[in-house]
XYZ file of C-alpha atoms in Angstrom:
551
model
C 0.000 0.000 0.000
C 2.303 2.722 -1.133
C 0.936 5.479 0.841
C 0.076 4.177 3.917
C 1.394 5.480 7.007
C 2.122 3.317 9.811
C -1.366 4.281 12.283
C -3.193 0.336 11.768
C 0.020 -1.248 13.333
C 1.125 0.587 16.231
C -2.370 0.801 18.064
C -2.622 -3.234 17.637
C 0.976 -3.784 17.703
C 2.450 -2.864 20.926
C 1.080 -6.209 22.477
C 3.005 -4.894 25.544
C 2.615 -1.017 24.566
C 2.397 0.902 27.852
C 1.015 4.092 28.206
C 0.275 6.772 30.926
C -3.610 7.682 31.924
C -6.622 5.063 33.187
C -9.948 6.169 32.404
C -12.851 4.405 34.465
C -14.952 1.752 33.505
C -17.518 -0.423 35.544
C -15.455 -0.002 38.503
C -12.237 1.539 40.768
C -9.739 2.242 38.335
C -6.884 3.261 40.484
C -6.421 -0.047 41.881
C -3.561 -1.290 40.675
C -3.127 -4.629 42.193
C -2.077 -7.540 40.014
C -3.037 -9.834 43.095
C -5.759 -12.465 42.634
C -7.662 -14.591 39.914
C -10.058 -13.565 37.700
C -13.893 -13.652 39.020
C -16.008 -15.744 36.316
C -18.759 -14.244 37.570
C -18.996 -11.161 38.829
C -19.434 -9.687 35.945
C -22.904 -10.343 35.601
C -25.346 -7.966 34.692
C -29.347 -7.628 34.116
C -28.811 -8.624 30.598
C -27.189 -12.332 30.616
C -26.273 -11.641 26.786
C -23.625 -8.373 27.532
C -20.684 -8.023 27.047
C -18.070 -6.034 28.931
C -14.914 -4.854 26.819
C -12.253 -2.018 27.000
C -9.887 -0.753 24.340
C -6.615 1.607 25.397
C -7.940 4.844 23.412
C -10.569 6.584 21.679
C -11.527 5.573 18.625
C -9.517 8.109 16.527
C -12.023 7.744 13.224
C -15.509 5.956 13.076
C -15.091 6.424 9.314
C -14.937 3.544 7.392
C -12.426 5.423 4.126
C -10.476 7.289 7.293
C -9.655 4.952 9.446
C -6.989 3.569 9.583
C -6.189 2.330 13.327
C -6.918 -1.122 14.982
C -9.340 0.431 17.703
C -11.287 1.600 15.491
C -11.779 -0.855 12.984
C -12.751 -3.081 16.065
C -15.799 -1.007 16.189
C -16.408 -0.634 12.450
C -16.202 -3.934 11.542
C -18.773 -4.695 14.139
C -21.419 -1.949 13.187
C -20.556 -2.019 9.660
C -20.564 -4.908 7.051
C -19.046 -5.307 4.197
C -19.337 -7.914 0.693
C -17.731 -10.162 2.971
C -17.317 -11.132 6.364
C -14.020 -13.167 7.516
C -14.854 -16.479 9.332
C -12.952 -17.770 12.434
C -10.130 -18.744 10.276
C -10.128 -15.309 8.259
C -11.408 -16.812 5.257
C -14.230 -14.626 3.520
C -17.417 -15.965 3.459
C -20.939 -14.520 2.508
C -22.462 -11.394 3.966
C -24.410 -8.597 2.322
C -23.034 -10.178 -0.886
C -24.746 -13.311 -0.755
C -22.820 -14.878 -3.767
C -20.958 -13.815 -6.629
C -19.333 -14.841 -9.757
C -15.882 -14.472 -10.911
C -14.642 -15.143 -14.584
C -12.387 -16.897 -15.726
C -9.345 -14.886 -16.276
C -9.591 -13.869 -12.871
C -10.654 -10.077 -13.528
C -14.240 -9.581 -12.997
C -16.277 -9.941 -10.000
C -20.093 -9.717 -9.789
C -21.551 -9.547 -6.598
C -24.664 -10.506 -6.175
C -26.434 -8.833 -2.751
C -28.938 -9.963 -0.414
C -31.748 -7.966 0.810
C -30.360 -5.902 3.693
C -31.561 -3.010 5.321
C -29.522 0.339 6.695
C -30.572 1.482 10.045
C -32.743 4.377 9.277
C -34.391 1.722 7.248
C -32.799 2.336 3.712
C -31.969 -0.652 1.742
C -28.383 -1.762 1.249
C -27.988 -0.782 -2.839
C -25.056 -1.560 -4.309
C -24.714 2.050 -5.652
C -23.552 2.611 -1.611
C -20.497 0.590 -2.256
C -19.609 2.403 -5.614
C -19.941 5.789 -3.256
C -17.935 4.818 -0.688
C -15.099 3.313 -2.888
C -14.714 5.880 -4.960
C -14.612 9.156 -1.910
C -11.872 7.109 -0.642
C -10.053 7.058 -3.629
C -10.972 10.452 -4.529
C -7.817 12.255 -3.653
C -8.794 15.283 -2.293
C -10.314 13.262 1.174
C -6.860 11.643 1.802
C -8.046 8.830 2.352
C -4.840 6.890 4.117
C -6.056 3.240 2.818
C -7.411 4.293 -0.777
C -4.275 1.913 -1.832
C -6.149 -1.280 -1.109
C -8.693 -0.055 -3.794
C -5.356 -0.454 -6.231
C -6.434 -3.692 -7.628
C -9.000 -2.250 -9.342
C -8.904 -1.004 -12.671
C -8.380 2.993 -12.789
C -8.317 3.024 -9.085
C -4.809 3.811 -8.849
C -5.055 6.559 -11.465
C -7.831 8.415 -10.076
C -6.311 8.393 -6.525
C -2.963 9.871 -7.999
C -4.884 12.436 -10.296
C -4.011 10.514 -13.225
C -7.372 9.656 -14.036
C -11.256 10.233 -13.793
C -13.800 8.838 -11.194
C -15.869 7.377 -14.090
C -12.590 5.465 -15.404
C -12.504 3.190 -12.039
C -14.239 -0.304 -12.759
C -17.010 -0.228 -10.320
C -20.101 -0.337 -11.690
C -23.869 -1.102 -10.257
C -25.673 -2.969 -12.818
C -28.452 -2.419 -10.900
C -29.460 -2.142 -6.765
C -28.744 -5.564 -6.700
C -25.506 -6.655 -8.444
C -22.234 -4.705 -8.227
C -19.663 -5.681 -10.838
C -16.037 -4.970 -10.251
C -13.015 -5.476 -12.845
C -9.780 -5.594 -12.043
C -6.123 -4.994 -12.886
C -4.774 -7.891 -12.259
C -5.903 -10.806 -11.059
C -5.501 -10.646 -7.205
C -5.627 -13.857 -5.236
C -6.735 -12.073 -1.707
C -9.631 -9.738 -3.319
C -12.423 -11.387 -1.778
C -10.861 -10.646 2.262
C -10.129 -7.394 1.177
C -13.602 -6.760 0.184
C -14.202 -7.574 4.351
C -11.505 -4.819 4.988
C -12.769 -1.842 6.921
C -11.962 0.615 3.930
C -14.353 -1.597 1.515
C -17.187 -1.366 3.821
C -20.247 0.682 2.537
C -21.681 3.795 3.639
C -25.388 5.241 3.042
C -24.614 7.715 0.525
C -28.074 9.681 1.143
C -26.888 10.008 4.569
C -23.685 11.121 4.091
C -23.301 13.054 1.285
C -22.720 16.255 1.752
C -22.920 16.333 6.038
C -19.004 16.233 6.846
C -19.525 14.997 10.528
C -22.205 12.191 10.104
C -19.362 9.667 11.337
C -18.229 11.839 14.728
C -21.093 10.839 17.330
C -23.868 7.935 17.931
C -27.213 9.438 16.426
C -29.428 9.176 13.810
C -26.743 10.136 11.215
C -24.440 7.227 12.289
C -26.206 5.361 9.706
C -25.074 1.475 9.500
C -25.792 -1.840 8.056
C -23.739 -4.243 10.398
C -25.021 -7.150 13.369
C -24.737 -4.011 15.885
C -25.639 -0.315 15.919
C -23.806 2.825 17.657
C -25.937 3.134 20.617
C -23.926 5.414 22.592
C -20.308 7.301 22.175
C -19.530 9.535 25.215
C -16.083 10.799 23.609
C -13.039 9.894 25.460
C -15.174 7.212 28.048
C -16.772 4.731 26.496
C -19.194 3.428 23.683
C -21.813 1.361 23.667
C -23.161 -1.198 21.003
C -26.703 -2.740 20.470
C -27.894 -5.668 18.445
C -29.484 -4.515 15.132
C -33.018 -6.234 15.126
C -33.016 -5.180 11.513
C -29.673 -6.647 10.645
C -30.130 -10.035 8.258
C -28.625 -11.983 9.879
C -29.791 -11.039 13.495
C -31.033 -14.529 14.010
C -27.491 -15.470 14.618
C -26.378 -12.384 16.649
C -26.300 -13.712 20.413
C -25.279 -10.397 22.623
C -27.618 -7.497 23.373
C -25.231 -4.870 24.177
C -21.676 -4.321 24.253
C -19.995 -1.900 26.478
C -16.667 -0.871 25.467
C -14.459 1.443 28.158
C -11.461 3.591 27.481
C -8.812 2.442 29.691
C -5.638 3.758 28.608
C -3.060 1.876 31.309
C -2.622 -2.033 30.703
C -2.214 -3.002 34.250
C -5.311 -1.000 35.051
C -7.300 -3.070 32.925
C -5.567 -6.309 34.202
C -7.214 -5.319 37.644
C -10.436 -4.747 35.975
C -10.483 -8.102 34.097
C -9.875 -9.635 38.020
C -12.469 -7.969 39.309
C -14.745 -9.168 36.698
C -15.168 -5.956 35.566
C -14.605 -6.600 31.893
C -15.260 -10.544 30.174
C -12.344 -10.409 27.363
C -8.461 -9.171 27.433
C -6.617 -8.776 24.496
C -5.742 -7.033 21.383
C -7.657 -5.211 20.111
C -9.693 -4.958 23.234
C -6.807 -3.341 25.260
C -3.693 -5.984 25.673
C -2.516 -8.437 28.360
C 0.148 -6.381 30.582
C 3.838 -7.639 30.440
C 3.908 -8.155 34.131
C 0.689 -9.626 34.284
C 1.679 -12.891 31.695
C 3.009 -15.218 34.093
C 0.046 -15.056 36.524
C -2.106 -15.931 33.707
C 0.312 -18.157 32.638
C 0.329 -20.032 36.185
C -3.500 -19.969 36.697
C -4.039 -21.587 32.990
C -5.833 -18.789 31.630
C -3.672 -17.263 28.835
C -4.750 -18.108 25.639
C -2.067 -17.681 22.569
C -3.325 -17.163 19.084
C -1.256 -17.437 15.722
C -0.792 -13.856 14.502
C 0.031 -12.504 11.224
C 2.380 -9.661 12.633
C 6.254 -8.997 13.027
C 8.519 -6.900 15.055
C 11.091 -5.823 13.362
C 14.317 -3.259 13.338
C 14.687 -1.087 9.720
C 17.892 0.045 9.034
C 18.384 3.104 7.305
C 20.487 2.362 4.589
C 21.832 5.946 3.232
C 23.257 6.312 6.827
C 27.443 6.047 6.797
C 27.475 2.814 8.545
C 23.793 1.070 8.198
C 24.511 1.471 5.012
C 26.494 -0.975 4.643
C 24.967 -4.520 3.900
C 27.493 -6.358 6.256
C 27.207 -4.186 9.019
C 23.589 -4.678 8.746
C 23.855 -8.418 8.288
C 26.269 -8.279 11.531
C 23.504 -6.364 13.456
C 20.764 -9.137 12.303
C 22.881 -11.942 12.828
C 23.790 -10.731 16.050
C 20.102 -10.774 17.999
C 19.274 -13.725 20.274
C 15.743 -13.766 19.458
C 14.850 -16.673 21.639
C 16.705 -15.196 24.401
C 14.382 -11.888 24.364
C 11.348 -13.805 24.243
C 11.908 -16.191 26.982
C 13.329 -13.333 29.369
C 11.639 -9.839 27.881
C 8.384 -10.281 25.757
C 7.389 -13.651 27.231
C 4.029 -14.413 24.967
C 5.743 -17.248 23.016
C 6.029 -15.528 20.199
C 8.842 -17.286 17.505
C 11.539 -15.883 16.259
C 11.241 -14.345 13.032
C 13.389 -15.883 10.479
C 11.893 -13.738 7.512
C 10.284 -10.961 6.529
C 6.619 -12.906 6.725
C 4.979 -14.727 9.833
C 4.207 -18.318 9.511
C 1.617 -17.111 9.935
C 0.896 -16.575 6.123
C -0.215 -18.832 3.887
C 2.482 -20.391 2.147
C 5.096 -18.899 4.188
C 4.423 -21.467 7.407
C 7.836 -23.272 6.732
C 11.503 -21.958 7.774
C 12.928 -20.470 4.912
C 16.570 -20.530 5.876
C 17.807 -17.340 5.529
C 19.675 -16.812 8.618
C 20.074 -18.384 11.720
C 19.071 -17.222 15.310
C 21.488 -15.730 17.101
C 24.282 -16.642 14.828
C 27.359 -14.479 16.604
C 30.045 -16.575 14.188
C 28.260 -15.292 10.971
C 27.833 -11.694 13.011
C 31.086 -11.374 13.381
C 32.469 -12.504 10.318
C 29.867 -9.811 8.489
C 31.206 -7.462 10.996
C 34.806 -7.982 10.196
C 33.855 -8.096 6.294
C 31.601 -4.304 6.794
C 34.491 -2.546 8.873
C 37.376 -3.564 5.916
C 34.621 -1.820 3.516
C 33.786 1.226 5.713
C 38.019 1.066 6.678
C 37.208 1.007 10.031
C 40.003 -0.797 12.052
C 38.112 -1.486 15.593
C 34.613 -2.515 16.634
C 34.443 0.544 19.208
C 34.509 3.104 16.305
C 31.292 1.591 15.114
C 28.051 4.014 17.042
C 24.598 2.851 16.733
C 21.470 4.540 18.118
C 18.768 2.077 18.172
C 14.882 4.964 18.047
C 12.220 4.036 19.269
C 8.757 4.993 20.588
C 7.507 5.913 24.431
C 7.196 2.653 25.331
C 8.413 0.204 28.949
C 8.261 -2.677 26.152
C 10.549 -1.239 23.544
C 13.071 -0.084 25.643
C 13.218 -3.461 27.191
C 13.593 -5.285 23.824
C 16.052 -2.014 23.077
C 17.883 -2.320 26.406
C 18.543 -6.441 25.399
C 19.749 -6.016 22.167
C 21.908 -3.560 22.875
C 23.503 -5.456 25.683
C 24.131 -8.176 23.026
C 25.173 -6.079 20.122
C 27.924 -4.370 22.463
C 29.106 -7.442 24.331
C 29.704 -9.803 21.805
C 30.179 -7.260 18.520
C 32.661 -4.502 20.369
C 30.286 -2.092 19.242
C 28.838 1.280 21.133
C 25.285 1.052 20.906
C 22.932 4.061 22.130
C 19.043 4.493 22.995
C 16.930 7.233 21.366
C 13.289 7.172 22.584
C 10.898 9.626 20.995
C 7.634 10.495 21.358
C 4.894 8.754 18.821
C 4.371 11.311 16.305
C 7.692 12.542 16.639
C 9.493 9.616 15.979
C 7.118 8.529 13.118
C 8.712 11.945 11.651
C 12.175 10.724 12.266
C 12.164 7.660 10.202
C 9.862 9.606 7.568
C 13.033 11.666 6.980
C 15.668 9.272 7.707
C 16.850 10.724 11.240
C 17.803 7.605 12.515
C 19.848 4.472 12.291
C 18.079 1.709 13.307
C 14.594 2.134 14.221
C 12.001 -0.055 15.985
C 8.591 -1.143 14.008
C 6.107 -3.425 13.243
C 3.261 -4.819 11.183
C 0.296 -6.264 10.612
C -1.233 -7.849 8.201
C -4.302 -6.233 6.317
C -5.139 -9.455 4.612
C -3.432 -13.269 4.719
C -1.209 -12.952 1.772
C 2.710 -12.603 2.232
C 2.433 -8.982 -0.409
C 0.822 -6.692 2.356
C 4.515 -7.572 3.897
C 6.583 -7.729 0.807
C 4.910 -4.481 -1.136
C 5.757 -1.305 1.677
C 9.615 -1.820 0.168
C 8.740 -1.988 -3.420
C 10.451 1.743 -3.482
C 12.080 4.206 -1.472
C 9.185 6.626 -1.756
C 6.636 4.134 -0.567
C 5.053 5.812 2.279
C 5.779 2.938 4.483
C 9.353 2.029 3.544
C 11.302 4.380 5.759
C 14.659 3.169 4.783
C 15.569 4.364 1.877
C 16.233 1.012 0.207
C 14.820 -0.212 -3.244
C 15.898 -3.047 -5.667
C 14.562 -3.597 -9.303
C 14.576 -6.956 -9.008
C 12.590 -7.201 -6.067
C 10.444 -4.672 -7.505
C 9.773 -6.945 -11.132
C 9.044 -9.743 -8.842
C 6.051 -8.450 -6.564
C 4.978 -7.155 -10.266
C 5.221 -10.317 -11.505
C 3.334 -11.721 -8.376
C 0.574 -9.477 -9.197
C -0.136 -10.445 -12.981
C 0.307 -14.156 -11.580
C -2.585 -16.386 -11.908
C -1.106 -19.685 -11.440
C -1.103 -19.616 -7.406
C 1.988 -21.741 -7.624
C 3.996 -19.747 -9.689
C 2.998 -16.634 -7.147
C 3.959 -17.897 -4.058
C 7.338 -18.734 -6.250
C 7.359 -15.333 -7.277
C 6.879 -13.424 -3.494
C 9.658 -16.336 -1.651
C 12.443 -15.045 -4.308
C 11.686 -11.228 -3.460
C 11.592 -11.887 0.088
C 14.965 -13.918 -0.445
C 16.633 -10.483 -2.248
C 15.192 -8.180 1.118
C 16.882 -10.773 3.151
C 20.018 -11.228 1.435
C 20.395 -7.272 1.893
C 18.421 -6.471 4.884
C 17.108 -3.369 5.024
C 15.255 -4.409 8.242
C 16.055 -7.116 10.310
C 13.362 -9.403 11.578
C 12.721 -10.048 15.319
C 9.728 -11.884 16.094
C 6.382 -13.087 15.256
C 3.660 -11.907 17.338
C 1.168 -13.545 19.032
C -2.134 -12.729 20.218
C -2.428 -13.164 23.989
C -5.688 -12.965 25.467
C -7.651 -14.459 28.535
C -11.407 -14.444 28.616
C -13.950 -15.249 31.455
C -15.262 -18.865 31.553
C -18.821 -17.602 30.159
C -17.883 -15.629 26.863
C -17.852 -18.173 24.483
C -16.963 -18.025 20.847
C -14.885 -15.135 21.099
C -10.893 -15.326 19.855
C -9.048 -13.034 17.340
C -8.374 -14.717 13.812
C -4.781 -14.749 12.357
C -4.934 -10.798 11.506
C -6.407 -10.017 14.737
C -10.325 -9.428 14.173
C -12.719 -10.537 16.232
C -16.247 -10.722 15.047
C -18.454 -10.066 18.112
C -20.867 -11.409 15.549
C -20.694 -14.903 16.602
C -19.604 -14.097 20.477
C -22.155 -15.786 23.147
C -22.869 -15.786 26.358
C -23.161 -18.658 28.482
């Protein structure tokens, strides 16, 4: 997605991320106490179907084409739906498009919809989808995810003011059908079409009123299994089964109540109290200190998750420039070593540039070896000859990163290793959010902290951010043509074979020269009280509440 910015992964990605304020929910937030075992029933309220929930922040965009953030596309996904809905195992299945067609080359899709109402009682017309698509790809809303449109034909045009509205292939036959042709043929359409920027909106509704998606009301027009009941900004929001939804048959809860509690161990209390049912991205995240309790009680669960943590390396820098020092530097992390005694959620050290995961990409690829100090230091010894450096100690590093406990930990551990066994003098730079986002934007850094998440189970939404040096996501100033002609050859690819061939040998170039150096693949950690049934995040972290139920 070449203009992306970074927002999605950081909100779901710290899995650890700590921050500063609590604000209350259901209960005494100052207590602090990590003491105890979770209540499984205290939690109880007049309505056996509701659900108790928290996330760290407000939601900053209840706008489908805006946002762009993991809290709030927990929401949207959840009051909105889509062509598709992803199943338990992420795989897109049937929802207001009740079937559709594709042809044979792979290009066109025609959805057929299912009668569906809006909640102002508008039906669902396919001309909403066309609407919605084609603001966010109008370029003067800036939309940040109009790139996942891209597969379409004349999307990418039209969002780059190349081309015309009326040149993008998405066409309403009639209320009913919605035909869409493509570029290329792209293996993963059909869960993009769940993604939060390819849900619908009511264009009567919204057209022309600029804050219809910034409070619950009777403009917060949706079409999903629950409504907006409630938004007190900054607090908490509340969410309501749709009796009109089609599928509300199947929808078990009554309410949700979601809290804004900003501090992890805060909520940890809470979720030992009883005070909230669920604990885990993206409904807040299970406290570092707070793992081996739930560890030694049983109740940590750990979920596959399509997500890495990873160091870039800016590569027009004097000495991360170089492809041996930056081999040395990757080489040189004991991986297994900071999960067992830093991040402690399991996670597995990463290996490659894609999680396991992925599809396709489950299997060791063999690229380097964990913790390899031989190969670090013979890459070291091979970089300093290039850079004629004649000692280890003239080598500085500064390893940025964000406002985090977390990331300075990892930070802290690596650069133990890096200067004990490399001779090297490594330094910490912590920043701010914004203003560190800035820094590697520009290239004010050496090494940098990061992460991300997939938008859809495919190994591209990995492999594409370092197609160029001017993709908005990059930050590290490396590019290769090869690398580049193979992701374009993965996208004309129709022979799913040939594809995955295609995406392994351009991951293989970014990890012969490294311009980040993988870490680890998450995991999702969450614990959940004994009566919440159905409920567990999928391999890119959504959680339909959908098909949640109380005992």
């Amino acid at each position: 997605m070449n203009k992306n910015k970074k927002f999605l992964l950081l909100t779901v990605l710290a899995v650890f991320s700590l921050v500063l304020a609590a604000c209350g929910f259901g209960g005494d937030s100052s207590d602090n106490s990590k003491d105890g075992k979770k209540d499984s029933g205290s939690s109880e309220t007049a309505s056996s179907k509701e659900l108790n929930l928290v996330v760290a922040s407000e939601p900053p965009s209840l706008h489908p084409q805006l946002a762009t953030d993991s809290t709030s596309s927990a929401v949207l996904i959840n009051v909105f739906e889509g062509l598709t809905r992803l199943d338990a195992d992420g795989k897109p299945t049937p929802a207001i498009a009740e079937k559709w067609d594709v042809s044979e080359d792979g290009l066109t899709y025609t959805f057929n919809l299912r009668d569906a109402k809006w909640t102002n009682g508008d039906p669902v017309v396919a001309g909403d989808f066309v609407y919605a698509w084609k603001w966010a790809l109008n370029p003067e809303n800036l939309s940040e995810y109009a790139s996942v449109f891209y597969p379409i034909k004349g999307a990418e045009a039209y969002n780059l003011g190349e081309g015309s509205a009326d040149d993008v292939a998405i066409k309403a036959e009639d209320d009913k059908t919605l035909v869409i042709t493509l570029a290329n043929p792209t293996a993963y359409f059909l869960e993009l079409t769940a993604f939060k920027t390819y849900l619908p909106v009511n264009q009567k509704v919204v057209e022309g009123n600029d804050e219809w998606y910034t409070d619950a009301g009777e403009n917060y027009v949706t079409n999903g299994p629950f409504t907006l009941d409630d938004w007190k900004h900054n607090d908490s929001l509340v969410l309501k089964k749709n009796a009109d939804y089609w599928d509300a048959a199947n929808v078990a809860l009554e309410t949700v109540n979601i809290g804004m509690v900003e501090n992890e161990s805060t909520a940890v209390t809470m979720f030992k109290k009883g005070e909230i049912d669920y604990l885990g991205s993206p409904y807040q995240t299970v406290a570092l200190d707070a793992i081996d309790g739930f560890k030694a009680d049983k109740s940590l669960q750990i979920a596959d998750y399509a997500a890495i943590y990873w160091y870039k390396f800016n590569t027009k820098d004097k000495i991360t420039g170089n492809a041996n020092i930056r081999k040395a530097l990757t080489l040189a992390i004991d991986r297994q070593g900071l999960i067992d005694n830093i991040t402690k959620g399991e996670q597995k050290p990463a290996l490659g540039m894609v999680p396991a995961a992925i599809s396709g990409f489950e299997e060791d690829r063999g690229y380097y070896k964990d913790n390899d100090m031989e190969g670090a230091k013979a890459a070291l010894e091979a970089g300093m000859k290039e850079l004629g450096i004649t000692d280890p100690s003239q080598i500085k590093i500064n390893v940025s990163f964000n406002t985090s406990e977390a990331h300075a930990a990892i930070a802290q551990y690596i650069q133990e290793g890096w200067s004990k066994n490399l001779g090297i003098t490594v330094g910490l730079d912590n920043s701010e959010w914004q203003v560190y986002l800035e820094k590697l934007n520009v290239l004010d850094y050496q090494v940098g902290r990061m992460g991300w998440i997939a938008d859809y189970n495919d190994a591209y939404t990995f492999l594409e951010m370092y197609d160029t040096a001017e993709n908005g996501n990059n930050d590290t100033g490396w590019e290769n043509a090869q690398y580049k002609d193979l992701l374009k050859q993965s996208v004309a690819e129709i022979d799913p074979a040939k594809r995955l061939e295609h995406l392994k040998q351009a991951e293989a170039i970014a990890m012969t020269e490294l311009p980040i150096a993988p870490i680890y693949y998450y995991t999702n950690l969450y614990v959940k009280n004994d009566k919440v049934q159905n409920m567990a995040p999928d391999r890119i972290g959504n959680i339909q509440l959908k098909s949640v139920d109380i005992k």
